[in-house]
Short mmCIF file of C-alpha atoms in Angstrom, two decimals:
data_model
loop_
_atom_site.label_atom_id
_atom_site.label_comp_id
_atom_site.label_asym_id
_atom_site.label_seq_id
_atom_site.Cartn_x
_atom_site.Cartn_y
_atom_site.Cartn_z
CA MET A 1 190.89 67.48 31.57
CA LYS A 2 193.50 65.72 29.47
CA LYS A 3 192.01 63.88 26.49
CA PHE A 4 192.36 60.10 26.54
CA ASP A 5 194.73 59.01 23.78
CA LEU A 6 194.13 55.36 22.97
CA ASP A 7 196.92 55.28 20.38
CA GLU A 8 199.50 56.07 23.05
CA ILE A 9 198.07 53.38 25.33
CA LEU A 10 198.16 50.76 22.57
CA VAL A 11 201.78 51.64 21.83
CA SER A 12 202.67 51.32 25.52
CA LEU A 13 201.05 47.89 25.56
CA GLY A 14 203.37 46.57 22.86
CA GLY A 15 202.01 48.15 19.66
CA TRP A 16 201.94 44.98 17.62
CA GLY A 17 202.57 42.05 19.92
CA LYS A 18 201.42 38.48 20.44
CA PHE A 19 197.87 39.59 21.17
CA GLN A 20 197.52 41.50 17.89
CA SER A 21 198.99 38.59 15.93
CA LEU A 22 196.48 36.11 17.40
CA TYR A 23 193.67 38.63 17.04
CA TYR A 24 194.38 39.21 13.36
CA LEU A 25 194.70 35.48 12.74
CA VAL A 26 191.10 35.02 13.90
CA LEU A 27 189.84 38.03 11.96
CA CYS A 28 191.63 36.82 8.82
CA SER A 29 189.68 33.57 9.08
CA ALA A 30 186.49 35.65 9.01
CA ILE A 31 187.79 37.66 6.04
CA ILE A 32 188.58 34.46 4.11
CA PHE A 33 185.12 33.11 4.91
CA SER A 34 183.48 36.37 3.73
CA VAL A 35 184.66 35.68 0.17
CA PHE A 36 182.56 32.52 -0.13
CA PRO A 37 179.01 33.97 0.19
CA ALA A 38 180.06 37.01 -1.84
CA MET A 39 181.67 35.27 -4.83
CA ASN A 40 180.74 31.57 -5.05
CA TYR A 41 177.92 32.32 -7.51
CA ILE A 42 180.62 32.94 -10.15
CA PHE A 43 181.20 29.18 -10.29
CA ILE A 44 177.85 27.81 -9.14
CA ALA A 45 175.65 29.92 -11.42
CA ARG A 46 177.88 30.27 -14.46
CA ASP A 47 176.79 29.26 -17.92
CA ILE A 48 178.57 26.14 -19.19
CA LYS A 49 179.26 24.50 -22.53
CA TYR A 50 176.86 21.80 -23.69
CA ARG A 51 175.25 20.60 -26.90
CA CYS A 52 172.46 18.35 -28.05
CA LYS A 53 172.89 14.63 -27.58
CA ILE A 54 172.32 12.81 -30.88
CA ASP A 55 171.18 9.31 -30.02
CA SER A 56 172.21 7.77 -33.32
CA CYS A 57 175.77 9.10 -32.98
CA ASP A 58 176.57 9.77 -29.34
CA LYS A 59 177.50 6.70 -27.44
CA GLU A 60 177.58 6.57 -23.66
CA ASN A 61 180.01 9.23 -22.32
CA GLY A 62 180.40 10.67 -25.82
CA GLN A 63 182.90 13.37 -26.66
CA PHE A 64 181.78 16.99 -26.57
CA ASN A 65 183.36 17.92 -29.90
CA PRO A 66 183.66 14.80 -32.13
CA ASP A 67 184.66 14.96 -35.80
CA TRP A 68 181.11 14.58 -37.08
CA LEU A 69 179.67 17.43 -34.97
CA GLU A 70 179.85 20.12 -37.68
CA ASN A 71 177.49 18.04 -39.79
CA ALA A 72 175.06 17.44 -36.94
CA VAL A 73 174.44 20.81 -35.29
CA PRO A 74 174.40 24.46 -36.38
CA PHE A 75 177.51 26.49 -35.55
CA GLU A 76 177.77 30.19 -34.81
CA GLN A 77 181.24 31.80 -34.64
CA HIS A 78 182.80 28.35 -34.35
CA ILE A 79 180.62 27.48 -31.34
CA PRO A 80 178.11 24.59 -31.58
CA SER A 81 174.47 25.31 -30.90
CA LYS A 82 173.43 24.36 -27.38
CA CYS A 83 169.83 23.43 -27.98
CA SER A 84 169.30 22.50 -31.61
CA TYR A 85 170.53 19.91 -34.11
CA TYR A 86 169.88 18.82 -37.69
CA GLU A 87 167.51 15.95 -38.37
CA PRO A 88 169.53 12.78 -39.03
CA GLU A 89 168.89 11.01 -42.34
CA GLU A 90 167.27 7.61 -42.00
CA ASN A 91 169.63 4.64 -41.99
CA SER A 92 172.65 6.90 -42.37
CA THR A 93 175.95 7.35 -40.66
CA CYS A 94 176.76 10.37 -38.53
CA SER A 95 177.85 12.28 -41.63
CA ASN A 96 174.39 12.60 -43.19
CA PHE A 97 171.90 15.11 -41.78
CA ASN A 98 169.01 17.10 -43.22
CA LEU A 99 170.40 20.66 -42.99
CA THR A 100 167.02 22.17 -43.85
CA LYS A 101 165.29 20.82 -40.76
CA ILE A 102 166.42 21.90 -37.29
CA LEU A 103 165.11 20.13 -34.21
CA ARG A 104 165.13 20.98 -30.49
CA CYS A 105 166.84 18.51 -28.21
CA ASP A 106 165.82 17.18 -24.81
CA ASP A 107 169.10 15.53 -23.83
CA TYR A 108 172.60 17.00 -23.71
CA VAL A 109 176.34 16.28 -23.78
CA TYR A 110 178.48 18.45 -21.49
CA GLU A 111 182.04 19.63 -22.03
CA ARG A 112 183.06 19.06 -18.39
CA ASP A 113 182.23 16.30 -15.96
CA GLU A 114 180.69 18.48 -13.27
CA THR A 115 177.28 19.48 -11.94
CA THR A 116 176.13 23.10 -11.75
CA LEU A 117 172.74 24.78 -11.44
CA VAL A 118 172.41 24.36 -15.21
CA HIS A 119 172.15 20.60 -14.73
CA ASP A 120 170.04 20.33 -11.61
CA PHE A 121 167.48 23.03 -12.37
CA ASP A 122 167.40 22.53 -16.16
CA ILE A 123 168.50 26.12 -16.92
CA LYS A 124 169.35 25.58 -20.56
CA CYS A 125 169.10 27.47 -23.84
CA ASP A 126 169.16 31.22 -24.39
CA GLU A 127 165.59 31.85 -23.22
CA ASN A 128 166.53 30.61 -19.73
CA LEU A 129 169.91 32.33 -19.46
CA TRP A 130 168.40 35.15 -17.39
CA LYS A 131 167.90 32.68 -14.56
CA LEU A 132 171.68 32.46 -14.23
CA THR A 133 172.55 36.13 -14.71
CA ILE A 134 169.91 37.28 -12.24
CA ILE A 135 171.71 35.42 -9.45
CA GLY A 136 174.61 37.86 -9.70
CA THR A 137 172.16 40.77 -9.67
CA ILE A 138 170.44 39.40 -6.58
CA ASN A 139 173.83 39.03 -4.94
CA VAL A 140 174.59 42.74 -5.46
CA VAL A 141 171.10 43.80 -4.32
CA GLY A 142 171.62 41.75 -1.16
CA LYS A 143 174.87 43.63 -0.50
CA LEU A 144 173.13 46.97 -1.00
CA LEU A 145 170.59 46.05 1.67
CA CYS A 146 173.11 44.46 4.01
CA LEU A 147 175.86 47.07 4.19
CA PRO A 148 173.92 49.95 5.80
CA LEU A 149 172.16 47.52 8.15
CA ALA A 150 175.47 45.93 9.11
CA GLY A 151 176.93 49.39 9.78
CA PHE A 152 173.94 50.37 11.93
CA PHE A 153 174.00 47.20 14.03
CA SER A 154 177.79 47.32 14.32
CA ASP A 155 177.78 50.90 15.63
CA ARG A 156 174.79 50.25 17.88
CA PHE A 157 175.47 46.76 19.28
CA GLY A 158 179.18 46.25 18.63
CA ARG A 159 181.51 45.04 15.90
CA LYS A 160 182.02 41.62 17.42
CA SER A 161 178.31 40.86 17.89
CA MET A 162 177.47 41.87 14.33
CA ILE A 163 180.23 39.70 12.83
CA ILE A 164 179.37 36.62 14.92
CA VAL A 165 175.68 36.81 13.97
CA SER A 166 176.53 37.38 10.30
CA VAL A 167 178.99 34.46 10.07
CA PHE A 168 176.69 32.08 11.94
CA LEU A 169 173.55 32.90 9.94
CA SER A 170 175.47 32.85 6.66
CA THR A 171 176.87 29.41 7.52
CA VAL A 172 173.48 27.96 8.39
CA ILE A 173 171.73 29.43 5.34
CA GLY A 174 174.59 28.41 3.05
CA LEU A 175 174.52 24.80 4.21
CA ILE A 176 170.72 24.66 3.86
CA ARG A 177 171.06 26.13 0.37
CA SER A 178 173.21 23.17 -0.69
CA PHE A 179 170.06 21.03 -0.36
CA SER A 180 167.89 23.27 -2.54
CA PHE A 181 165.38 21.19 -4.50
CA SER A 182 164.20 23.97 -6.82
CA TYR A 183 165.58 27.02 -8.58
CA TYR A 184 163.36 29.44 -6.67
CA MET A 185 164.32 27.94 -3.33
CA TYR A 186 167.96 28.47 -4.29
CA ILE A 187 167.28 32.08 -5.35
CA GLY A 188 165.53 32.88 -2.07
CA LEU A 189 168.30 31.40 0.04
CA GLU A 190 170.98 33.10 -2.09
CA PHE A 191 169.38 36.49 -1.48
CA LEU A 192 168.96 35.83 2.25
CA ASN A 193 172.51 34.55 2.53
CA THR A 194 173.91 37.66 0.83
CA VAL A 195 171.89 39.97 3.08
CA VAL A 196 173.20 38.40 6.29
CA GLY A 197 176.71 37.61 5.08
CA SER A 198 177.89 40.73 3.23
CA GLY A 199 178.69 42.60 6.43
CA VAL A 200 181.34 40.12 7.54
CA TYR A 201 184.19 41.70 5.59
CA SER A 202 183.46 45.31 6.52
CA GLY A 203 182.84 44.36 10.16
CA ALA A 204 186.07 42.40 10.47
CA PHE A 205 187.96 45.15 8.66
CA ILE A 206 186.70 47.86 11.04
CA LEU A 207 187.30 45.66 14.09
CA ALA A 208 190.86 44.92 12.95
CA LEU A 209 191.83 48.56 12.42
CA GLU A 210 190.31 49.76 15.68
CA LEU A 211 192.57 47.60 17.83
CA VAL A 212 195.90 48.91 16.52
CA ASP A 213 197.46 52.34 16.78
CA SER A 214 197.53 54.74 13.82
CA LYS A 215 201.08 53.83 12.75
CA ARG A 216 200.12 50.15 12.38
CA ARG A 217 196.80 50.56 10.59
CA ASN A 218 198.60 50.26 7.25
CA LEU A 219 200.10 46.93 8.32
CA GLY A 220 196.71 45.73 9.56
CA ASN A 221 195.01 46.79 6.33
CA SER A 222 197.63 44.94 4.26
CA ILE A 223 197.14 41.73 6.26
CA ILE A 224 193.36 41.93 5.85
CA CYS A 225 193.67 42.49 2.09
CA LEU A 226 196.06 39.54 1.74
CA ALA A 227 193.59 37.36 3.64
CA PHE A 228 190.90 38.45 1.16
CA THR A 229 193.12 37.33 -1.73
CA VAL A 230 193.75 34.00 0.01
CA GLY A 231 189.97 33.61 0.24
CA HIS A 232 189.64 34.09 -3.53
CA ILE A 233 192.38 31.55 -4.21
CA LEU A 234 190.78 29.01 -1.85
CA LEU A 235 187.42 29.58 -3.53
CA GLY A 236 189.02 28.79 -6.90
CA VAL A 237 190.59 25.64 -5.46
CA ALA A 238 187.26 24.56 -3.92
CA ALA A 239 185.49 25.01 -7.24
CA TRP A 240 188.28 23.15 -9.04
CA VAL A 241 188.06 20.05 -6.84
CA SER A 242 184.27 19.99 -6.47
CA PRO A 243 182.35 17.62 -8.77
CA THR A 244 179.01 19.26 -7.85
CA TRP A 245 177.82 22.68 -6.76
CA GLN A 246 176.34 21.09 -3.64
CA PHE A 247 179.73 19.75 -2.55
CA MET A 248 181.40 23.10 -3.27
CA THR A 249 178.80 24.90 -1.14
CA GLN A 250 179.26 22.50 1.75
CA ILE A 251 183.08 22.64 1.87
CA THR A 252 183.11 26.45 1.67
CA TYR A 253 180.44 27.06 4.31
CA ALA A 254 181.28 24.35 6.85
CA PRO A 255 184.37 26.27 8.13
CA GLY A 256 181.97 29.02 9.20
CA ILE A 257 181.16 26.94 12.29
CA LEU A 258 184.80 27.09 13.39
CA VAL A 259 185.06 30.80 12.52
CA THR A 260 181.98 31.53 14.69
CA LEU A 261 183.55 29.74 17.66
CA LEU A 262 186.86 31.59 17.23
CA LEU A 263 185.14 34.97 17.02
CA TRP A 264 183.23 34.23 20.21
CA PHE A 265 186.49 34.33 22.17
CA THR A 266 187.84 37.54 20.58
CA PRO A 267 187.43 40.86 22.44
CA GLU A 268 185.25 43.73 21.30
CA SER A 269 186.74 46.90 19.80
CA VAL A 270 188.22 49.05 22.58
CA ARG A 271 187.40 52.22 20.64
CA TRP A 272 183.76 51.18 20.30
CA LEU A 273 183.48 50.23 23.98
CA ILE A 274 184.84 53.60 25.06
CA SER A 275 182.57 55.48 22.65
CA LYS A 276 179.60 53.71 24.28
CA ASN A 277 180.77 54.38 27.87
CA LYS A 278 181.42 50.69 28.48
CA ASN A 279 184.54 51.59 30.40
CA GLU A 280 184.74 48.46 32.56
CA LYS A 281 184.70 46.23 29.48
CA ALA A 282 187.26 48.46 27.77
CA GLU A 283 189.49 48.16 30.83
CA LYS A 284 189.15 44.38 30.74
CA VAL A 285 190.20 44.26 27.06
CA LEU A 286 193.19 46.50 27.72
CA LYS A 287 194.26 44.28 30.62
CA THR A 288 194.02 41.24 28.33
CA ILE A 289 196.20 42.95 25.73
CA ALA A 290 198.75 43.86 28.39
CA LYS A 291 198.82 40.34 29.83
CA VAL A 292 199.21 38.56 26.49
CA ASN A 293 201.87 41.04 25.30
CA GLY A 294 203.76 40.87 28.58
CA LYS A 295 203.19 44.55 29.40
CA GLU A 296 201.70 46.45 32.34
CA LEU A 297 198.56 48.58 32.33
CA THR A 298 199.11 51.36 34.84
CA GLU A 299 196.52 52.56 37.33
CA GLU A 300 196.80 56.08 35.91
CA THR A 301 195.76 54.82 32.50
CA ILE A 302 192.77 52.95 33.96
CA LYS A 303 191.62 56.08 35.81
CA ASN A 304 191.74 58.13 32.59
CA ILE A 305 189.33 55.86 30.67
CA PRO A 306 186.06 57.45 31.97
CA TYR A 307 187.14 60.93 30.83
CA ILE A 308 186.50 59.95 27.25
CA GLU A 309 182.80 60.69 27.89
CA GLN A 310 183.47 64.38 28.58
CA THR A 311 185.38 64.92 25.34
CA ASP A 312 184.00 62.58 22.68
CA LYS A 313 180.32 62.22 23.53
CA ALA A 314 179.11 65.81 23.26
CA GLU A 315 176.71 65.29 20.35
CA GLU A 316 175.64 61.67 20.53
CA ASN A 317 173.46 61.28 23.61
CA GLU A 318 170.21 61.93 21.79
CA THR A 319 170.94 60.96 18.19
CA ILE A 320 171.70 58.10 15.87
CA PRO A 321 175.45 58.14 15.07
CA LEU A 322 175.01 58.32 11.30
CA MET A 323 172.57 61.23 11.67
CA ALA A 324 175.27 63.15 13.54
CA ILE A 325 177.46 62.84 10.43
CA LEU A 326 174.69 63.91 8.04
CA ARG A 327 174.01 67.04 10.11
CA LYS A 328 177.66 68.13 10.06
CA LYS A 329 178.39 69.88 6.76
CA SER A 330 182.09 69.01 6.60
CA LEU A 331 181.45 65.32 7.30
CA LEU A 332 178.47 65.22 4.92
CA ILE A 333 180.67 66.53 2.09
CA ARG A 334 183.30 64.00 3.08
CA ILE A 335 180.88 61.06 2.94
CA ILE A 336 179.60 62.19 -0.50
CA HIS A 337 183.18 62.47 -1.78
CA CYS A 338 184.07 59.05 -0.34
CA SER A 339 180.99 57.46 -1.88
CA PHE A 340 181.85 58.81 -5.32
CA THR A 341 185.44 57.59 -4.98
CA TRP A 342 184.19 54.15 -3.96
CA ILE A 343 182.10 53.98 -7.13
CA CYS A 344 185.10 54.99 -9.24
CA CYS A 345 187.32 52.40 -7.54
CA ASN A 346 184.80 49.55 -7.77
CA PHE A 347 183.93 50.32 -11.36
CA PRO A 348 187.36 49.66 -12.95
CA TYR A 349 188.35 47.10 -10.29
CA TYR A 350 185.50 44.73 -11.11
CA GLY A 351 185.44 45.81 -14.74
CA LEU A 352 189.08 44.86 -15.31
CA THR A 353 188.51 41.60 -13.40
CA ILE A 354 185.64 40.74 -15.74
CA GLN A 355 187.67 41.77 -18.80
CA SER A 356 190.54 39.53 -17.70
CA VAL A 357 188.58 36.25 -17.72
CA ALA A 358 189.71 35.70 -21.30
CA LEU A 359 193.36 35.38 -20.27
CA SER A 360 193.07 31.59 -20.37
CA HIS A 361 190.53 28.91 -21.23
CA ASP A 362 190.55 27.35 -17.75
CA ILE A 363 188.13 29.32 -15.58
CA TYR A 364 189.58 27.96 -12.32
CA VAL A 365 193.23 28.69 -13.07
CA ASN A 366 192.29 32.04 -14.55
CA TYR A 367 190.32 33.07 -11.46
CA MET A 368 193.20 32.16 -9.15
CA CYS A 369 195.82 33.87 -11.32
CA VAL A 370 193.83 37.11 -11.44
CA SER A 371 193.64 36.97 -7.64
CA VAL A 372 197.38 36.38 -7.27
CA VAL A 373 198.07 39.51 -9.35
CA GLU A 374 196.69 41.53 -6.43
CA ILE A 375 199.47 40.44 -4.03
CA PRO A 376 202.18 42.74 -5.50
CA ALA A 377 199.57 45.52 -5.45
CA TYR A 378 199.15 45.10 -1.70
CA ILE A 379 202.92 45.18 -1.21
CA LEU A 380 203.14 48.37 -3.29
CA ALA A 381 200.29 49.97 -1.34
CA TYR A 382 201.85 49.00 1.99
CA GLY A 383 205.09 50.69 1.02
CA SER A 384 203.51 53.87 -0.33
CA LEU A 385 200.73 54.57 2.18
CA ASP A 386 203.09 55.58 4.98
CA ARG A 387 205.82 57.05 2.76
CA ILE A 388 203.80 59.39 0.56
CA GLY A 389 200.49 59.36 2.44
CA ARG A 390 196.96 58.13 1.89
CA LYS A 391 195.85 61.01 -0.34
CA LYS A 392 198.72 60.83 -2.82
CA THR A 393 198.61 57.01 -2.93
CA LEU A 394 194.90 57.04 -3.74
CA ALA A 395 195.14 59.84 -6.29
CA LEU A 396 198.22 58.55 -8.12
CA SER A 397 197.06 54.92 -8.22
CA LEU A 398 193.76 55.97 -9.82
CA ILE A 399 195.53 58.23 -12.32
CA PHE A 400 197.94 55.42 -13.25
CA THR A 401 194.94 53.09 -13.62
CA GLY A 402 193.45 55.54 -16.11
CA ILE A 403 196.73 55.78 -18.02
CA ALA A 404 197.03 51.98 -18.22
CA CYS A 405 193.44 51.54 -19.41
CA ILE A 406 193.71 54.13 -22.15
CA SER A 407 197.17 52.87 -23.23
CA VAL A 408 195.92 49.35 -23.98
CA ASP A 409 193.98 50.71 -26.95
CA PHE A 410 197.21 51.93 -28.60
CA ILE A 411 198.99 48.57 -28.33
CA PRO A 412 198.41 45.78 -30.92
CA ALA A 413 195.97 43.14 -29.67
CA GLY A 414 197.65 39.94 -28.52
CA SER A 415 200.95 41.69 -27.88
CA PRO A 416 202.77 40.70 -24.65
CA LEU A 417 203.05 44.43 -23.92
CA ALA A 418 199.26 44.72 -24.02
CA LEU A 419 198.99 42.01 -21.36
CA VAL A 420 201.63 43.75 -19.20
CA VAL A 421 199.84 47.11 -19.46
CA PHE A 422 196.46 45.50 -18.74
CA LEU A 423 197.78 43.77 -15.62
CA SER A 424 199.42 47.04 -14.59
CA GLY A 425 195.99 48.64 -14.66
CA LYS A 426 194.66 45.84 -12.47
CA LEU A 427 197.60 46.32 -10.09
CA PHE A 428 197.12 50.08 -9.73
CA VAL A 429 193.35 49.87 -9.29
CA THR A 430 193.91 47.25 -6.57
CA VAL A 431 196.22 49.73 -4.82
CA SER A 432 193.46 52.35 -4.95
CA TYR A 433 190.90 49.79 -3.75
CA MET A 434 193.07 48.91 -0.74
CA THR A 435 193.72 52.59 0.00
CA ILE A 436 190.07 53.66 -0.07
CA TYR A 437 189.26 50.97 2.51
CA ILE A 438 191.72 52.25 5.10
CA TYR A 439 191.17 55.90 4.15
CA THR A 440 187.40 55.70 4.68
CA ALA A 441 187.86 54.08 8.09
CA GLU A 442 190.19 56.91 9.12
CA LEU A 443 188.03 59.80 7.92
CA PHE A 444 185.09 59.26 10.32
CA PRO A 445 184.61 59.13 14.12
CA THR A 446 184.57 55.81 15.99
CA SER A 447 180.92 56.01 17.05
CA SER A 448 179.78 56.31 13.43
CA ARG A 449 182.72 54.74 11.61
CA HIS A 450 181.09 51.50 10.48
CA SER A 451 177.86 53.26 9.47
CA ALA A 452 179.78 55.76 7.34
CA PHE A 453 182.00 53.02 5.95
CA ALA A 454 178.91 50.95 5.09
CA VAL A 455 177.21 53.86 3.30
CA CYS A 456 180.31 54.53 1.18
CA SER A 457 180.80 50.85 0.30
CA MET A 458 177.07 50.55 -0.45
CA PHE A 459 177.40 53.28 -3.07
CA GLY A 460 180.51 51.47 -4.28
CA CYS A 461 178.21 48.60 -5.22
CA VAL A 462 176.81 50.86 -7.93
CA GLY A 463 180.20 50.59 -9.62
CA SER A 464 180.27 46.82 -9.29
CA MET A 465 176.71 46.64 -10.69
CA LEU A 466 177.59 48.72 -13.75
CA ALA A 467 180.93 47.06 -14.47
CA PRO A 468 179.48 43.83 -15.97
CA GLN A 469 177.47 45.87 -18.49
CA VAL A 470 180.38 47.96 -19.77
CA PRO A 471 181.82 45.23 -22.08
CA LEU A 472 178.60 45.59 -24.13
CA LEU A 473 179.90 49.01 -25.22
CA ALA A 474 182.49 47.18 -27.32
CA LYS A 475 179.71 46.48 -29.83
CA VAL A 476 179.46 50.24 -30.41
CA TYR A 477 183.21 50.93 -30.39
CA LYS A 478 185.72 48.28 -29.39
CA PRO A 479 188.02 50.45 -27.20
CA LEU A 480 185.03 52.09 -25.45
CA PRO A 481 184.94 49.85 -22.31
CA LEU A 482 188.52 50.62 -21.30
CA MET A 483 188.00 54.29 -22.20
CA VAL A 484 185.07 54.44 -19.76
CA PHE A 485 187.15 52.79 -17.01
CA SER A 486 189.93 55.28 -17.73
CA ALA A 487 187.63 58.31 -17.53
CA MET A 488 186.21 57.23 -14.16
CA ALA A 489 189.66 56.53 -12.74
CA PHE A 490 191.05 59.89 -13.92
CA THR A 491 188.09 61.79 -12.45
CA ALA A 492 188.32 60.15 -9.03
CA GLY A 493 192.11 60.40 -9.06
CA PHE A 494 192.26 64.17 -9.48
CA LEU A 495 189.39 64.73 -7.02
CA SER A 496 191.25 62.63 -4.43
CA PHE A 497 193.72 65.49 -3.96
CA LEU A 498 190.86 67.31 -2.16
CA PHE A 499 190.79 64.74 0.67
CA PRO A 500 192.48 65.67 3.98
CA GLU A 501 195.71 63.75 4.65
CA GLN A 502 195.42 61.11 7.40
CA ASN A 503 198.94 59.69 7.26
CA GLU A 504 199.80 58.62 10.81
CA GLY A 505 196.90 60.74 12.00
CA LYS A 506 194.57 59.89 14.86
CA ASN A 507 191.11 58.53 14.12
CA PRO A 508 188.64 61.47 14.21
CA ASP A 509 186.74 60.54 17.37
CA GLU A 510 185.09 63.90 17.87
CA ILE A 511 182.04 64.58 15.71
CA ASP A 512 181.64 68.06 17.12
CA LYS A 513 185.16 69.08 16.04
CA SER A 514 185.45 67.22 12.69
#
């Protein structure tokens, strides 16, 4: 019996037509939304600049750094102490303080007119700083728990169902979190929100790629990545215009209601429906695509849909999809290789992002500018993925990332060339990051694709967990952080040549033959 070729059917129905454009528009809204639960802690839970309020000197709405401040508080590396001040001399002006007696303050003057968790939950002074940093850790732990669960539910119950539930629950929990009345209530809701919301991006990504033919997956991947960048920029704008963390939370999560409604009217993945023998629903989706694109779905094509069961379902009647991968040696090696590459991509990607925060003093502008740098990377990746292939694009981009990271150490600090080389490293690692997303989705069968993708991206979180700690190596040897990023990128780059090439190849829908 002739094997059903969905790629040929999708091409005959218009390839990329009006249906795909509308479909991707909805999925891009979900991608943009996915940035908010994943990254808003950067602004909400960041440490801020403040100092002790000196009643005898600070008037109402006093300046953060007045002329008399160096006489009033201890300084360390030109930064005023946050929680201590010198005892003022009796009946003296603001220039006379007892430098031998240091007091703790109970009121503060802030550099910016905004409200963060530092204000509302009184998370001040070094001994309480862990309460802020642990929020980022909890966010990553939530992702680690979410990704395999999201993959399991997506492969078992459908991509669409998983995304709708994730967006809706994340929206509800996020809005409730904006009314947190205690630090521990916020922490609990942050963890819960990350667990339910981290699967939105991977789910939408898989759903997007499964509804286009192999020649257009690169285009679809590029659109999804650009939407992700737009989400980062919008998050920066939201933080910039928000006077309080509560307001920022509300304006970033409220659109989730609209996204949930839009997703409700989108069709399920045709590939997933066929892999689960839901042939009538698959036929209905294909008819919708044909109608919207102004094409015709022939009766011969409809009759061929059920035959997918005889060719692609040989091993999966009595097993969990992911287990079928783990029992197949070639696919097990592939998932281990992918997981390692994910770690090596995440590690320098997030590491260079963290290193780049010192590019300017304005955290909002800096965050948006670092995001914008990724746009030319997506354009470069789009052009190279189909021309030279997935394998070479991934390998070369990682190798060039390593070269850029190691080269920065040989350029004088503060030189414009150093900035150019640094941003080049960020550009190339973004290319590799985009490539590993589409590559992973292409290397595994439909029935287990999201589970395998989730496992690889879960291991990738190890890289994002380690990246924030690497700058501490600079205390041992200043160039060491970038040297570590370079070593990881080089290793993954050369090992990437061992991957099979998937350029314009069909998705591997047969576990028994992979």
